[in-house]
Coordinates of N, CA and C in Angstrom, one line a residue:
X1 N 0.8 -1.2 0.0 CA 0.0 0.0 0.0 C 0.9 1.2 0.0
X2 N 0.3 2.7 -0.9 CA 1.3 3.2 -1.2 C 0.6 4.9 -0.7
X3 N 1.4 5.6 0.5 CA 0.5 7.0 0.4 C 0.3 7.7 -0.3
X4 N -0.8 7.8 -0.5 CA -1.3 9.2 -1.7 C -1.3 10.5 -1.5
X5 N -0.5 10.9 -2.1 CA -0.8 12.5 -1.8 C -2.2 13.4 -1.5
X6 N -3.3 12.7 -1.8 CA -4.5 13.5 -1.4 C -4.3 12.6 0.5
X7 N -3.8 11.8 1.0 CA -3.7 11.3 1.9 C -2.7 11.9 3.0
X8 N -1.7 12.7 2.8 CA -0.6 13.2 3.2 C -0.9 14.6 3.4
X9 N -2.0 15.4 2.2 CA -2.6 16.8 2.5 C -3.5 16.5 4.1
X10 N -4.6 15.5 3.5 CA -5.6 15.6 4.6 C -4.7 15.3 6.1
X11 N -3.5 14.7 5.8 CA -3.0 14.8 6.8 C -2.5 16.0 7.6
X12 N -1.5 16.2 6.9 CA -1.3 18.2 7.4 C -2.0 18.7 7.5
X13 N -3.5 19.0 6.6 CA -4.7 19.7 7.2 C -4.9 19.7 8.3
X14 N -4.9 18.2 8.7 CA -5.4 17.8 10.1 C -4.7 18.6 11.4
X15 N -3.3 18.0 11.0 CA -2.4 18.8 11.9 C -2.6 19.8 12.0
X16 N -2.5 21.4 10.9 CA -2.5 22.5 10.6 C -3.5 23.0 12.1
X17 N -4.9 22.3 11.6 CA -6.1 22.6 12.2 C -5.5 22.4 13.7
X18 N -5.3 21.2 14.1 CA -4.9 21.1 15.7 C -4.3 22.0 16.1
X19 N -3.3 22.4 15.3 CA -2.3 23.2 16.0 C -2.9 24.7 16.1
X20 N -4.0 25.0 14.8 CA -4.9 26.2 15.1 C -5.5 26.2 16.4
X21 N -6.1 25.4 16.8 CA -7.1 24.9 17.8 C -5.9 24.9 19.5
X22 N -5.2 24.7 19.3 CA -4.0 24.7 19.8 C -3.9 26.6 20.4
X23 N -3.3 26.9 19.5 CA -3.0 28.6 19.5 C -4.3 29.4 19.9
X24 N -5.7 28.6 19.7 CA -6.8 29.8 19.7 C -7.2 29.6 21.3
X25 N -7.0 28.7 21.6 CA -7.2 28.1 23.1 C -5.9 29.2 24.4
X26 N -5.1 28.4 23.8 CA -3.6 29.7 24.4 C -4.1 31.1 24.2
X27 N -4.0 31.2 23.1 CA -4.0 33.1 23.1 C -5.8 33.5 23.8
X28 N -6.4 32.2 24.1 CA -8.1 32.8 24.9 C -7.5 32.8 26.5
X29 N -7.1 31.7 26.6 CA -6.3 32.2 28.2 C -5.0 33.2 28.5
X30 N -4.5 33.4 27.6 CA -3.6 34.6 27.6 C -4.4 35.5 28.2
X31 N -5.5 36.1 27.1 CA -6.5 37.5 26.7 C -7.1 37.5 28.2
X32 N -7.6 36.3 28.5 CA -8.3 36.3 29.7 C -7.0 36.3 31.3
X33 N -6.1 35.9 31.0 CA -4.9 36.7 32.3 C -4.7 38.1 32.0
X34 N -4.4 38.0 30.9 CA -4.0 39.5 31.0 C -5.0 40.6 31.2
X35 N -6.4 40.2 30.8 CA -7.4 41.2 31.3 C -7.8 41.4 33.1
X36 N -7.8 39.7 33.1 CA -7.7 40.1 34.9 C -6.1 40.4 35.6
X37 N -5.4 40.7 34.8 CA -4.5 41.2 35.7 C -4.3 42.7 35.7
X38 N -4.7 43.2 34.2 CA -4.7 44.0 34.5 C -6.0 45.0 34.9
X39 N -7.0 44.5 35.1 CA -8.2 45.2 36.0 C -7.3 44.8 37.3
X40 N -6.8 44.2 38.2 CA -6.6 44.0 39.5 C -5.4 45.2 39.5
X41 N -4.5 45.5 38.9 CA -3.8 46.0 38.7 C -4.2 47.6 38.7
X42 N -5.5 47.8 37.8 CA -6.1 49.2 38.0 C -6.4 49.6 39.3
X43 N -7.2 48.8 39.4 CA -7.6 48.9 41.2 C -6.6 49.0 42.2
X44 N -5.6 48.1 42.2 CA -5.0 48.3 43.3 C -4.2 49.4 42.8
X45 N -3.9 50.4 42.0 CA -3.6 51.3 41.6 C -4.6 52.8 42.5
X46 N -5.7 52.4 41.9 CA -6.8 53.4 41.9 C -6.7 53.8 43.9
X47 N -6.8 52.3 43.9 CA -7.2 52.1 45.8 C -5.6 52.6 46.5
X48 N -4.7 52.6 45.8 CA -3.3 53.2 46.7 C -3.3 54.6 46.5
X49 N -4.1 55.6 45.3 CA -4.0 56.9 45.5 C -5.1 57.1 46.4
X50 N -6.4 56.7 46.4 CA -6.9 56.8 47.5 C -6.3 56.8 48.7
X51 N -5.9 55.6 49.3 CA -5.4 55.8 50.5 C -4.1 56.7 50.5
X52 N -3.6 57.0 49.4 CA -2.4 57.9 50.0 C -3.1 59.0 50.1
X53 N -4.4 59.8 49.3 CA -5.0 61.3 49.7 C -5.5 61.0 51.3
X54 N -6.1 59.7 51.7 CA -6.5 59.6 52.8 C -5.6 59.8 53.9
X55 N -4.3 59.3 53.9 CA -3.1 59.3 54.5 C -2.8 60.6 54.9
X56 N -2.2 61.7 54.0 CA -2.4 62.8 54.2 C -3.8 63.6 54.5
X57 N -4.4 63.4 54.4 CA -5.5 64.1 55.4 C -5.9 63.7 56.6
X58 N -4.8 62.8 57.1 CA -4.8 62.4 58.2 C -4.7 63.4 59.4
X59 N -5.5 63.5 60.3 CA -5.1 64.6 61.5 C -4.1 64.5 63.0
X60 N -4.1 63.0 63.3 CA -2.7 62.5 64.0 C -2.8 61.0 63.5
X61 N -1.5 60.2 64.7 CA -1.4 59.3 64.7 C -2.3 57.6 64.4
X62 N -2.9 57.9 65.4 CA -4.2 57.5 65.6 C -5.1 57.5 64.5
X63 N -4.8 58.0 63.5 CA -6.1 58.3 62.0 C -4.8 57.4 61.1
X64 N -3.9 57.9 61.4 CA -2.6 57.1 60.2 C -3.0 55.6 60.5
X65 N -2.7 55.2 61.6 CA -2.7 53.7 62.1 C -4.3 53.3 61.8
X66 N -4.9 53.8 61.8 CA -6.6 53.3 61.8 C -6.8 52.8 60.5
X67 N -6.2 54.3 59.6 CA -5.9 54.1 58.2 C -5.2 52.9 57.3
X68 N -4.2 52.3 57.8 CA -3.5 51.5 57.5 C -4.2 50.1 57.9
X69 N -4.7 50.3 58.9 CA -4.9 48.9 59.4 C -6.7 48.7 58.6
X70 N -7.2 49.6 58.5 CA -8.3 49.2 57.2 C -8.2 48.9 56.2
X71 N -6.9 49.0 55.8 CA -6.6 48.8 54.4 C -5.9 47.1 53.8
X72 N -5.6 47.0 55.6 CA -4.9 45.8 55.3 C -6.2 44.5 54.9
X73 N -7.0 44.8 55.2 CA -8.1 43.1 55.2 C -8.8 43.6 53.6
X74 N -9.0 44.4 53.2 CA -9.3 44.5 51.9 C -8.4 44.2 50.8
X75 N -7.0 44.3 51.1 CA -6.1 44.0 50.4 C -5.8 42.4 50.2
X76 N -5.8 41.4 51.7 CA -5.7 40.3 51.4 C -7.5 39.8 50.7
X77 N -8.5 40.5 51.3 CA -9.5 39.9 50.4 C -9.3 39.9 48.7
X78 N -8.7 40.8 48.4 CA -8.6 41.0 46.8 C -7.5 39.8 46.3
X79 N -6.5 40.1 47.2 CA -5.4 39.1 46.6 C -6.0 37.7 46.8
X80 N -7.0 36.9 47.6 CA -7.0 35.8 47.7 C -8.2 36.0 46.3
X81 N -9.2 36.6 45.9 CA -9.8 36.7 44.8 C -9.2 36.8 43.8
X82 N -8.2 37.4 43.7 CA -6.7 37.1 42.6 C -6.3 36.0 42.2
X83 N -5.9 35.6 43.2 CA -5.2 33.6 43.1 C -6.2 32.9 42.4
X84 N -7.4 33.1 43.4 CA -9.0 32.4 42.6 C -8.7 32.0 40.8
X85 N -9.0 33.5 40.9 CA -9.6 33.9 39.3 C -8.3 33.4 38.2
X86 N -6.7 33.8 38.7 CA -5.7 33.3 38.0 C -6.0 31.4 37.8
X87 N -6.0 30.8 39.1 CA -6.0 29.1 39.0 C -7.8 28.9 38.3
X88 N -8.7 29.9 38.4 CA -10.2 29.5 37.0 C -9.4 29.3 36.1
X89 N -8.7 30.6 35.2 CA -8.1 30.4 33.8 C -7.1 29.2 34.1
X90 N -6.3 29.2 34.7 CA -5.6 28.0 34.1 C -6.4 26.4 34.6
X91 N -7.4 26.4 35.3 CA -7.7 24.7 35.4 C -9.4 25.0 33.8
X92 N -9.3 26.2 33.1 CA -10.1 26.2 32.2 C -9.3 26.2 30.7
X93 N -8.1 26.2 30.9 CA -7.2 26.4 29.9 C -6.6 24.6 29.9
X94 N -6.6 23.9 31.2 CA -6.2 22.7 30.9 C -7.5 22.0 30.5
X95 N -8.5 21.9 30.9 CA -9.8 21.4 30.0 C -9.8 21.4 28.7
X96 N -9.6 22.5 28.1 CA -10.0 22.6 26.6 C -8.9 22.3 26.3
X97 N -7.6 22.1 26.5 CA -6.3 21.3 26.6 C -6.5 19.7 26.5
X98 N -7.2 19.6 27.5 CA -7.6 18.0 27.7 C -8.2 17.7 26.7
X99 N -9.5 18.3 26.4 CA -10.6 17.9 25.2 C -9.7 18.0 23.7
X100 N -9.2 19.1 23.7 CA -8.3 19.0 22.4 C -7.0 17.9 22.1
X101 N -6.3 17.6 23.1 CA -5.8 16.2 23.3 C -6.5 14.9 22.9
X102 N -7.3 14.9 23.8 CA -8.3 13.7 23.5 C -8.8 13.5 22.1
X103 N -9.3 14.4 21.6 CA -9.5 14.7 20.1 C -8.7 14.1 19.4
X104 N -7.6 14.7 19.8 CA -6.5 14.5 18.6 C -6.3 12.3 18.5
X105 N -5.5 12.7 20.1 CA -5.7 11.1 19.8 C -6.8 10.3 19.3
X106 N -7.7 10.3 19.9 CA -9.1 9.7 19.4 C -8.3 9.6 17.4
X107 N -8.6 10.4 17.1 CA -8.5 10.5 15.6 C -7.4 9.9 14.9
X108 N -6.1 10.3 15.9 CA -5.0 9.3 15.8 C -5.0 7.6 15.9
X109 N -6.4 7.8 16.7 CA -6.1 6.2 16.9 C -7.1 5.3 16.1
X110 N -7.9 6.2 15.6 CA -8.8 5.9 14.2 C -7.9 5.8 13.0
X111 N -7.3 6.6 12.5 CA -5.7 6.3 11.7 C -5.5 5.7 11.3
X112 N -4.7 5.0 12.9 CA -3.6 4.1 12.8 C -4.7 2.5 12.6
X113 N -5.7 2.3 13.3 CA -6.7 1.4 13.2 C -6.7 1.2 12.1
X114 N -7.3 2.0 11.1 CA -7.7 1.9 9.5 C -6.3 2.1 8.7
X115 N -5.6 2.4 9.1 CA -4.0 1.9 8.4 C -3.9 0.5 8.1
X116 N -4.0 0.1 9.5 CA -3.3 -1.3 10.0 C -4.3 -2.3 9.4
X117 N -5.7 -1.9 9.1 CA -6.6 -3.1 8.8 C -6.7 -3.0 6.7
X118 N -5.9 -1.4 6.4 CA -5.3 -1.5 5.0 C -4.6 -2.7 4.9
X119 N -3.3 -2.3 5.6 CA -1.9 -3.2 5.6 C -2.1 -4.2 5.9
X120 N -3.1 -5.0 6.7 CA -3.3 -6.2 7.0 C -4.0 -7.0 5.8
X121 N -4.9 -6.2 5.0 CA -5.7 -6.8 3.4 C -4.2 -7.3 2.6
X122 N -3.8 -6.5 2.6 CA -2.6 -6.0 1.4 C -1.6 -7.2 1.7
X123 N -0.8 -7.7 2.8 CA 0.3 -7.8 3.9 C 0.4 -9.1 3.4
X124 N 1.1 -9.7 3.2 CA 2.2 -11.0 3.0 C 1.4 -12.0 3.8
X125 N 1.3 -13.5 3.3 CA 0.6 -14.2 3.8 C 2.1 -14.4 5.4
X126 N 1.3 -14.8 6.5 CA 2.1 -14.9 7.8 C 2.5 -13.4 8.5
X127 N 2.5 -12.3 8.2 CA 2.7 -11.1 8.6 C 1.3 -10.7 9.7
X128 N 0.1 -11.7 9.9 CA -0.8 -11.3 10.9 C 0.1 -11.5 12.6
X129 N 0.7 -11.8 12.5 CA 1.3 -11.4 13.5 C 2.1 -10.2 13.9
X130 N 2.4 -9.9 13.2 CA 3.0 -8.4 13.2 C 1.9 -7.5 13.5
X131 N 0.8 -7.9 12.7 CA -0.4 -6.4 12.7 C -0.7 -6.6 14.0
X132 N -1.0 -8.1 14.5 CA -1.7 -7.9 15.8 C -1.1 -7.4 16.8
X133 N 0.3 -7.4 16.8 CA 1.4 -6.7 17.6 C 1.7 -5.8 17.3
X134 N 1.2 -4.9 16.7 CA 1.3 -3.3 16.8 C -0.2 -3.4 17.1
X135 N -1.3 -3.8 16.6 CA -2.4 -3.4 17.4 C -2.6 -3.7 18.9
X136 N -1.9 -4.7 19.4 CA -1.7 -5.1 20.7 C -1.1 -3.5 21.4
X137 N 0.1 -3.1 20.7 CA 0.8 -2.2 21.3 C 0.1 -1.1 21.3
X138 N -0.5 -0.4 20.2 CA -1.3 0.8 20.1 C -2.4 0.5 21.5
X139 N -3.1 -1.2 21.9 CA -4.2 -0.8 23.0 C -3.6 -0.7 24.2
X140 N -2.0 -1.0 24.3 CA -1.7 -0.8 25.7 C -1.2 0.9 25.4
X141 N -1.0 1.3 24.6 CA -0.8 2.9 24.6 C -1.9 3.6 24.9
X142 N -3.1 3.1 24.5 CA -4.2 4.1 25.0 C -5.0 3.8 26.3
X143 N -4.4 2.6 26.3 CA -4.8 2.1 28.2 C -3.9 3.1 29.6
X144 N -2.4 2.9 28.6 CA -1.2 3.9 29.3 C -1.8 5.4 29.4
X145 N -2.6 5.8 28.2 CA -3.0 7.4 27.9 C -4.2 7.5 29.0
X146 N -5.1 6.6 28.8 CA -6.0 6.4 30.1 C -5.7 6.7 31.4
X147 N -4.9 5.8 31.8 CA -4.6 5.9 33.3 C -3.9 7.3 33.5
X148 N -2.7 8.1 32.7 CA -2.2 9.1 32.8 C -3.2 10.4 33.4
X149 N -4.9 10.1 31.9 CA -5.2 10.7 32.0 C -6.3 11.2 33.4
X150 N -6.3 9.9 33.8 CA -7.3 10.0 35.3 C -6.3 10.5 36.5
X151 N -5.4 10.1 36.5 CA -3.9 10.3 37.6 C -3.9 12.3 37.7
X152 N -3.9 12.9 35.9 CA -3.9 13.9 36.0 C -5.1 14.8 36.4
X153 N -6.7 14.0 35.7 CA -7.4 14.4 36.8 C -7.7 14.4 38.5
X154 N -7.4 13.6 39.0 CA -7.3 13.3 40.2 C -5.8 14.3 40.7
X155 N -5.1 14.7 40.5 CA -3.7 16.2 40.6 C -5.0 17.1 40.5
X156 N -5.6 17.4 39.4 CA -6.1 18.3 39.1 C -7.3 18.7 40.6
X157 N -7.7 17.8 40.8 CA -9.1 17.8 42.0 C -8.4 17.7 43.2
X158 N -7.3 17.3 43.7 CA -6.4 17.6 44.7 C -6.0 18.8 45.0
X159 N -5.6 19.6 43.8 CA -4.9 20.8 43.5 C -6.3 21.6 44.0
X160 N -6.8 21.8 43.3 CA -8.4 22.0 43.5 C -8.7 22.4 45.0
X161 N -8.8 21.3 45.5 CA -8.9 21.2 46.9 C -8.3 21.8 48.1
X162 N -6.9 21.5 47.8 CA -5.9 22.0 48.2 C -6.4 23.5 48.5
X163 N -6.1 24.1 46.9 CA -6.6 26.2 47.1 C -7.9 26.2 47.9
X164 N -8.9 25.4 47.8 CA -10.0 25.9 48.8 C -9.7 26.0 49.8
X165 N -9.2 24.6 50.7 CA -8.6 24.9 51.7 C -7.7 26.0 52.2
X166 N -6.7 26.2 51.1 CA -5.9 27.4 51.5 C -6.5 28.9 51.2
X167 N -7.8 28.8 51.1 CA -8.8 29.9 50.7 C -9.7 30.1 52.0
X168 N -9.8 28.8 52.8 CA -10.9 29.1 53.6 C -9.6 29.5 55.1
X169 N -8.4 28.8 55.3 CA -7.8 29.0 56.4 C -7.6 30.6 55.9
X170 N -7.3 30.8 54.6 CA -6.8 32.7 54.9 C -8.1 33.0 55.2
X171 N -9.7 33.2 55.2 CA -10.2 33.8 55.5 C -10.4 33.6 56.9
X172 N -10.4 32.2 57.5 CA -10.3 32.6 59.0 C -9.3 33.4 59.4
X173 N -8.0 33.4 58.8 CA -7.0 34.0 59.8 C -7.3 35.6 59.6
X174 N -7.8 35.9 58.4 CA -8.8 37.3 58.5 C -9.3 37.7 59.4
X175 N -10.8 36.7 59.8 CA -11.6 36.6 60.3 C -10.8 36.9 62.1
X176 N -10.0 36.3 62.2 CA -9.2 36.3 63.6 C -8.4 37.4 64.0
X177 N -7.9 37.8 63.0 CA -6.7 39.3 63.1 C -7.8 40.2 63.2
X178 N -9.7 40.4 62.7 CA -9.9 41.3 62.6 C -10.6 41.7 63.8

């Protein structure tokens, strides 16, 4: 069996396309950090000239210190809302990562299936052993892709977990200092 060039296009198409799908996914979580960083960035901008006009219109000690120390629990509420919104985009950027992965193999593994059951028509009388040993091989590779891929979900829901936790102890220790 011999590749045909209408066979070798649809192939690079294929890729071309992933690799679009690839880049539109990246540059949407890009667009989306960089917009929440830089709204967080405005703000905590906006909110330090504030407090510096407030600072100076301070009338003693006692108004400076009052001043500063109100400023402090607003500042960790925003920053822990920060962390939030930064780890949304990235465990939303590994999803459509995941799906687009999956995709691709899936398709890959449609391929190589319909390759192998060409080559197998075509293939030298006694060569069925060979096919079935690379088909053997290809199902322990997507059994391997399997397990990787639950191991990484299960990181993923640990990870998860993990920030809530470290979301709920900073607000008690908020809650405590305040």
């Amino acid at each position: 069996m011999y590749v045909t060039p209408d066979q070798v296009v649809a192939t690079n198409k294929a890729s071309v396309e992933a690799f679009i799908g690839l880049a539109h996914t990246q540059f949407a979580a890009f667009e989306r950090l960089s917009a929440l960083t830089f709204n967080v960035t405005k703000s905590a901008f906006e909110d330090s000239v504030a407090h510096t006009k407030a600072l100076l219109n301070a009338k003693d000690v006692q108004e400076l210190m009052n001043l500063n120390a109100a400023v402090a629990q607003p500042t960790i509420d925003k920053a822990i809302a920060y962390s939030r919104n930064v780890y949304d985009v990235a465990a939303q950027s590994q999803t459509e990562l995941t799906k687009l992965v999956e995709t691709q193999a899936g398709e890959m593994n449609k391929s190589m299936v319909t390759l192998l059951d060409k080559v197998s028509k075509n293939a030298p009388a006694g060569s069925d052993v060979a096919v079935a040993a690379v088909k053997s091989a290809l199902a322990a590779a997507n059994s391997a892709y399997d397990s990787m891929s639950k191991v990484a979900k299960q990181a993923t829901d640990i990870a998860e977990a993990n920030f809530a936790a470290a979301t709920v102890v900073a607000k008690d220790a908020k809650k405590k200092a305040a």
